[in-house]
Amino acid sequence: MGAGNVYGYVRVSSRDQNEYRQLDAMRSLSILERNIYCDKQSGKDFSRPQYKKLIKRLRREDLLYIKSIDRLGRNYEEIQEQWRRLTKDIGIDIVVIDMPLLDTRRGKDLMGTFLSDIVLQVLSFVAENERVNIRTRQAEGIASAKARGVRFGRPENPVPDNFQEVCKSWFEKELTLREAAEACGMPQSTFYKKAIRLREGFG
């Protein structure tokens, strides 16, 4: 390793996540504050302006710290692509803090490089697989909650006291939809939806 600069890269995947855990890890390594780049991105927006600035600054023999392998990309292919870009094209070293085996300063010979590449492939696959599993568990949890009668979204406005009586009159065609909705002080579409749910036993 030459006398390159040392950098840290931090990314949180949504604006609600707290980046301080990653930042503290970087500061504990005595990385200069100006050399720590931090992106706060949503899942859909992966433009990562700070990462792009970092890439422009990196030079051969620099050293980059990241907290975990999934900070480099959203999926298996992207992590692999960024790793190759950084280590092969630019020629820097990378240290993954959470996985000491991924430290390109070690084992510069063919066997060391081979082992590093194998570990990277396994870990990037695991990182992507975990994200898929999390989404699956979330979907299963929502489906299970709905099956138990848990309702999601904003709570509905309560119906007026005369709602059931007006519905009965509408069901028996004593009132038109417009008249029934007006009697309850509701838009026609809202009255219709709630009345149908009441008739089907969901109200």
CSV table of C-alpha atoms in Angstrom, one decimal:
chain,number,residue,atom,x,y,z
A,1,MET,CA,0.0,0.0,0.0
A,2,GLY,CA,1.3,3.4,-1.0
A,3,ALA,CA,0.8,6.7,0.6
A,4,GLY,CA,-2.7,7.2,-0.7
A,5,ASN,CA,-5.5,9.1,0.9
A,6,VAL,CA,-8.0,7.4,3.2
A,7,TYR,CA,-11.8,7.8,2.6
A,8,GLY,CA,-15.0,6.6,4.1
A,9,TYR,CA,-18.4,6.2,2.4
A,10,VAL,CA,-21.7,6.1,4.2
A,11,ARG,CA,-25.1,5.4,2.7
A,12,VAL,CA,-28.5,5.0,4.3
A,13,SER,CA,-31.3,3.7,2.2
A,14,SER,CA,-34.0,6.1,3.3
A,15,ARG,CA,-34.2,9.6,4.8
A,16,ASP,CA,-35.6,8.0,8.0
A,17,GLN,CA,-32.6,5.9,8.7
A,18,ASN,CA,-29.9,7.2,11.1
A,19,GLU,CA,-26.5,7.4,9.5
A,20,TYR,CA,-24.6,8.1,12.8
A,21,ARG,CA,-23.7,4.4,13.4
A,22,GLN,CA,-21.8,4.3,10.1
A,23,LEU,CA,-20.3,7.8,10.7
A,24,ASP,CA,-19.1,6.8,14.2
A,25,ALA,CA,-17.4,3.8,12.7
A,26,MET,CA,-15.6,6.0,10.2
A,27,ARG,CA,-14.5,8.5,12.8
A,28,SER,CA,-13.2,5.8,15.0
A,29,LEU,CA,-10.7,5.0,12.2
A,30,SER,CA,-9.5,8.7,12.3
A,31,ILE,CA,-10.6,9.4,8.8
A,32,LEU,CA,-10.6,13.1,8.1
A,33,GLU,CA,-14.1,14.6,8.1
A,34,ARG,CA,-13.7,16.1,4.7
A,35,ASN,CA,-12.9,12.6,3.4
A,36,ILE,CA,-16.1,11.0,4.6
A,37,TYR,CA,-18.9,11.0,2.0
A,38,CYS,CA,-22.5,10.4,3.0
A,39,ASP,CA,-25.6,9.7,0.9
A,40,LYS,CA,-29.2,9.5,2.2
A,41,GLN,CA,-31.2,8.0,-0.6
A,42,SER,CA,-34.6,6.5,-0.9
A,43,GLY,CA,-35.0,3.0,-2.4
A,44,LYS,CA,-36.2,4.4,-5.7
A,45,ASP,CA,-33.6,7.2,-6.0
A,46,PHE,CA,-30.1,5.7,-6.3
A,47,SER,CA,-28.3,8.7,-7.9
A,48,ARG,CA,-26.0,9.0,-4.9
A,49,PRO,CA,-24.4,12.4,-5.6
A,50,GLN,CA,-21.8,12.1,-2.8
A,51,TYR,CA,-20.7,8.7,-4.1
A,52,LYS,CA,-20.2,10.2,-7.5
A,53,LYS,CA,-18.1,13.0,-6.0
A,54,LEU,CA,-16.0,10.4,-4.1
A,55,ILE,CA,-15.4,8.4,-7.3
A,56,LYS,CA,-14.0,11.6,-8.9
A,57,ARG,CA,-11.5,12.1,-6.0
A,58,LEU,CA,-10.3,8.6,-5.7
A,59,ARG,CA,-6.8,7.8,-7.1
A,60,ARG,CA,-4.8,4.7,-7.4
A,61,GLU,CA,-3.5,3.4,-4.0
A,62,ASP,CA,-6.1,5.3,-2.0
A,63,LEU,CA,-8.0,3.4,0.7
A,64,LEU,CA,-11.8,3.3,1.1
A,65,TYR,CA,-13.7,2.1,4.1
A,66,ILE,CA,-17.3,1.0,4.0
A,67,LYS,CA,-19.4,-0.4,6.9
A,68,SER,CA,-21.0,-3.3,5.0
A,69,ILE,CA,-20.9,-4.6,1.5
A,70,ASP,CA,-24.4,-3.6,0.6
A,71,ARG,CA,-23.4,0.1,0.8
A,72,LEU,CA,-21.9,-0.3,-2.6
A,73,GLY,CA,-25.1,-1.2,-4.4
A,74,ARG,CA,-28.7,-2.2,-4.4
A,75,ASN,CA,-28.3,-5.8,-5.7
A,76,TYR,CA,-25.7,-8.5,-6.5
A,77,GLU,CA,-24.8,-7.2,-10.0
A,78,GLU,CA,-24.4,-3.6,-8.8
A,79,ILE,CA,-22.2,-4.5,-5.9
A,80,GLN,CA,-19.9,-6.6,-8.1
A,81,GLU,CA,-19.8,-3.9,-10.7
A,82,GLN,CA,-18.8,-1.2,-8.2
A,83,TRP,CA,-16.2,-3.4,-6.5
A,84,ARG,CA,-14.5,-4.1,-9.9
A,85,ARG,CA,-14.7,-0.4,-10.8
A,86,LEU,CA,-13.0,0.6,-7.5
A,87,THR,CA,-10.4,-2.1,-7.2
A,88,LYS,CA,-9.6,-2.9,-10.9
A,89,ASP,CA,-10.3,0.3,-12.9
A,90,ILE,CA,-9.3,2.9,-10.3
A,91,GLY,CA,-6.9,0.7,-8.4
A,92,ILE,CA,-7.8,1.5,-4.8
A,93,ASP,CA,-8.0,-0.7,-1.8
A,94,ILE,CA,-11.3,-1.4,0.0
A,95,VAL,CA,-11.9,-2.4,3.6
A,96,VAL,CA,-15.4,-3.7,4.6
A,97,ILE,CA,-15.6,-3.0,8.3
A,98,ASP,CA,-18.2,-5.6,9.1
A,99,MET,CA,-16.3,-8.3,7.2
A,100,PRO,CA,-12.6,-8.3,7.8
A,101,LEU,CA,-12.0,-10.9,5.1
A,102,LEU,CA,-12.9,-8.2,2.6
A,103,ASP,CA,-9.7,-6.2,3.0
A,104,THR,CA,-7.9,-5.9,-0.4
A,105,ARG,CA,-4.7,-4.8,1.3
A,106,ARG,CA,-4.2,-8.4,2.3
A,107,GLY,CA,-3.1,-11.2,-0.1
A,108,LYS,CA,-2.1,-9.3,-3.2
A,109,ASP,CA,-1.0,-12.5,-4.8
A,110,LEU,CA,-3.2,-14.5,-7.1
A,111,MET,CA,-4.6,-16.8,-4.3
A,112,GLY,CA,-5.4,-13.8,-2.1
A,113,THR,CA,-7.2,-12.0,-4.9
A,114,PHE,CA,-9.1,-15.2,-5.8
A,115,LEU,CA,-10.3,-15.7,-2.2
A,116,SER,CA,-11.3,-12.1,-1.9
A,117,ASP,CA,-13.4,-12.4,-5.1
A,118,ILE,CA,-15.1,-15.5,-3.8
A,119,VAL,CA,-16.0,-13.9,-0.5
A,120,LEU,CA,-17.3,-10.8,-2.3
A,121,GLN,CA,-19.6,-12.9,-4.5
A,122,VAL,CA,-21.0,-14.9,-1.6
A,123,LEU,CA,-21.5,-11.8,0.5
A,124,SER,CA,-23.1,-9.7,-2.2
A,125,PHE,CA,-25.5,-12.6,-3.0
A,126,VAL,CA,-26.3,-12.9,0.7
A,127,ALA,CA,-26.9,-9.1,1.0
A,128,GLU,CA,-29.3,-9.2,-2.0
A,129,ASN,CA,-31.0,-12.3,-0.7
A,130,GLU,CA,-31.6,-10.8,2.7
A,131,ARG,CA,-33.3,-7.7,1.1
A,132,VAL,CA,-35.6,-10.1,-0.9
A,133,ASN,CA,-36.4,-12.0,2.3
A,134,ILE,CA,-37.2,-8.8,4.1
A,135,ARG,CA,-39.6,-7.7,1.4
A,136,THR,CA,-41.2,-11.2,1.4
A,137,ARG,CA,-41.6,-11.2,5.2
A,138,GLN,CA,-43.2,-7.7,5.0
A,139,ALA,CA,-45.6,-8.8,2.4
A,140,GLU,CA,-46.5,-12.0,4.3
A,141,GLY,CA,-46.9,-9.9,7.5
A,142,ILE,CA,-49.3,-7.5,5.8
A,143,ALA,CA,-51.3,-10.4,4.3
A,144,SER,CA,-51.5,-12.1,7.7
A,145,ALA,CA,-52.6,-8.9,9.4
A,146,LYS,CA,-55.3,-8.3,6.8
A,147,ALA,CA,-56.6,-11.8,7.2
A,148,ARG,CA,-57.0,-11.1,10.9
A,149,GLY,CA,-59.0,-8.0,10.1
A,150,VAL,CA,-56.3,-5.4,10.6
A,151,ARG,CA,-57.0,-2.4,8.3
A,152,PHE,CA,-54.2,-0.3,6.8
A,153,GLY,CA,-54.2,3.3,5.7
A,154,ARG,CA,-56.0,6.3,7.1
A,155,PRO,CA,-58.9,5.6,9.4
A,156,GLU,CA,-62.3,6.2,7.8
A,157,ASN,CA,-64.5,9.0,8.9
A,158,PRO,CA,-67.3,7.7,11.2
A,159,VAL,CA,-70.8,7.5,9.6
A,160,PRO,CA,-73.6,9.6,10.9
A,161,ASP,CA,-76.2,8.3,13.4
A,162,ASN,CA,-78.9,8.0,10.8
A,163,PHE,CA,-76.7,6.0,8.4
A,164,GLN,CA,-78.2,2.5,8.8
A,165,GLU,CA,-81.7,3.9,8.7
A,166,VAL,CA,-81.0,5.8,5.5
A,167,CYS,CA,-79.3,2.8,4.0
A,168,LYS,CA,-82.3,0.7,4.7
A,169,SER,CA,-84.5,3.2,2.9
A,170,TRP,CA,-82.1,3.3,-0.1
A,171,PHE,CA,-81.9,-0.5,-0.2
A,172,GLU,CA,-85.7,-0.6,-0.3
A,173,LYS,CA,-85.6,2.1,-3.1
A,174,GLU,CA,-87.5,4.6,-1.0
A,175,LEU,CA,-84.6,7.0,-1.6
A,176,THR,CA,-82.4,7.7,-4.6
A,177,LEU,CA,-78.6,7.5,-4.2
A,178,ARG,CA,-78.4,11.3,-4.3
A,179,GLU,CA,-81.1,11.7,-1.7
A,180,ALA,CA,-79.6,9.1,0.6
A,181,ALA,CA,-76.1,10.6,0.3
A,182,GLU,CA,-77.5,14.1,1.0
A,183,ALA,CA,-79.4,12.8,4.1
A,184,CYS,CA,-76.1,11.5,5.5
A,185,GLY,CA,-74.0,14.6,4.4
A,186,MET,CA,-71.7,12.4,2.3
A,187,PRO,CA,-70.6,12.4,-1.3
A,188,GLN,CA,-72.5,9.9,-3.3
A,189,SER,CA,-69.5,7.7,-4.0
A,190,THR,CA,-68.7,7.5,-0.3
A,191,PHE,CA,-72.2,6.7,0.7
A,192,TYR,CA,-72.5,4.0,-2.0
A,193,LYS,CA,-69.2,2.4,-0.9
A,194,LYS,CA,-70.1,2.3,2.8
A,195,ALA,CA,-73.7,1.2,2.2
A,196,ILE,CA,-72.5,-1.7,0.0
A,197,ARG,CA,-70.0,-2.8,2.7
A,198,LEU,CA,-72.8,-2.5,5.3
A,199,ARG,CA,-75.1,-4.8,3.2
A,200,GLU,CA,-72.3,-7.3,2.7
A,201,GLY,CA,-71.6,-7.4,6.4
A,202,PHE,CA,-68.2,-5.6,6.4
A,203,GLY,CA,-69.4,-2.3,7.8
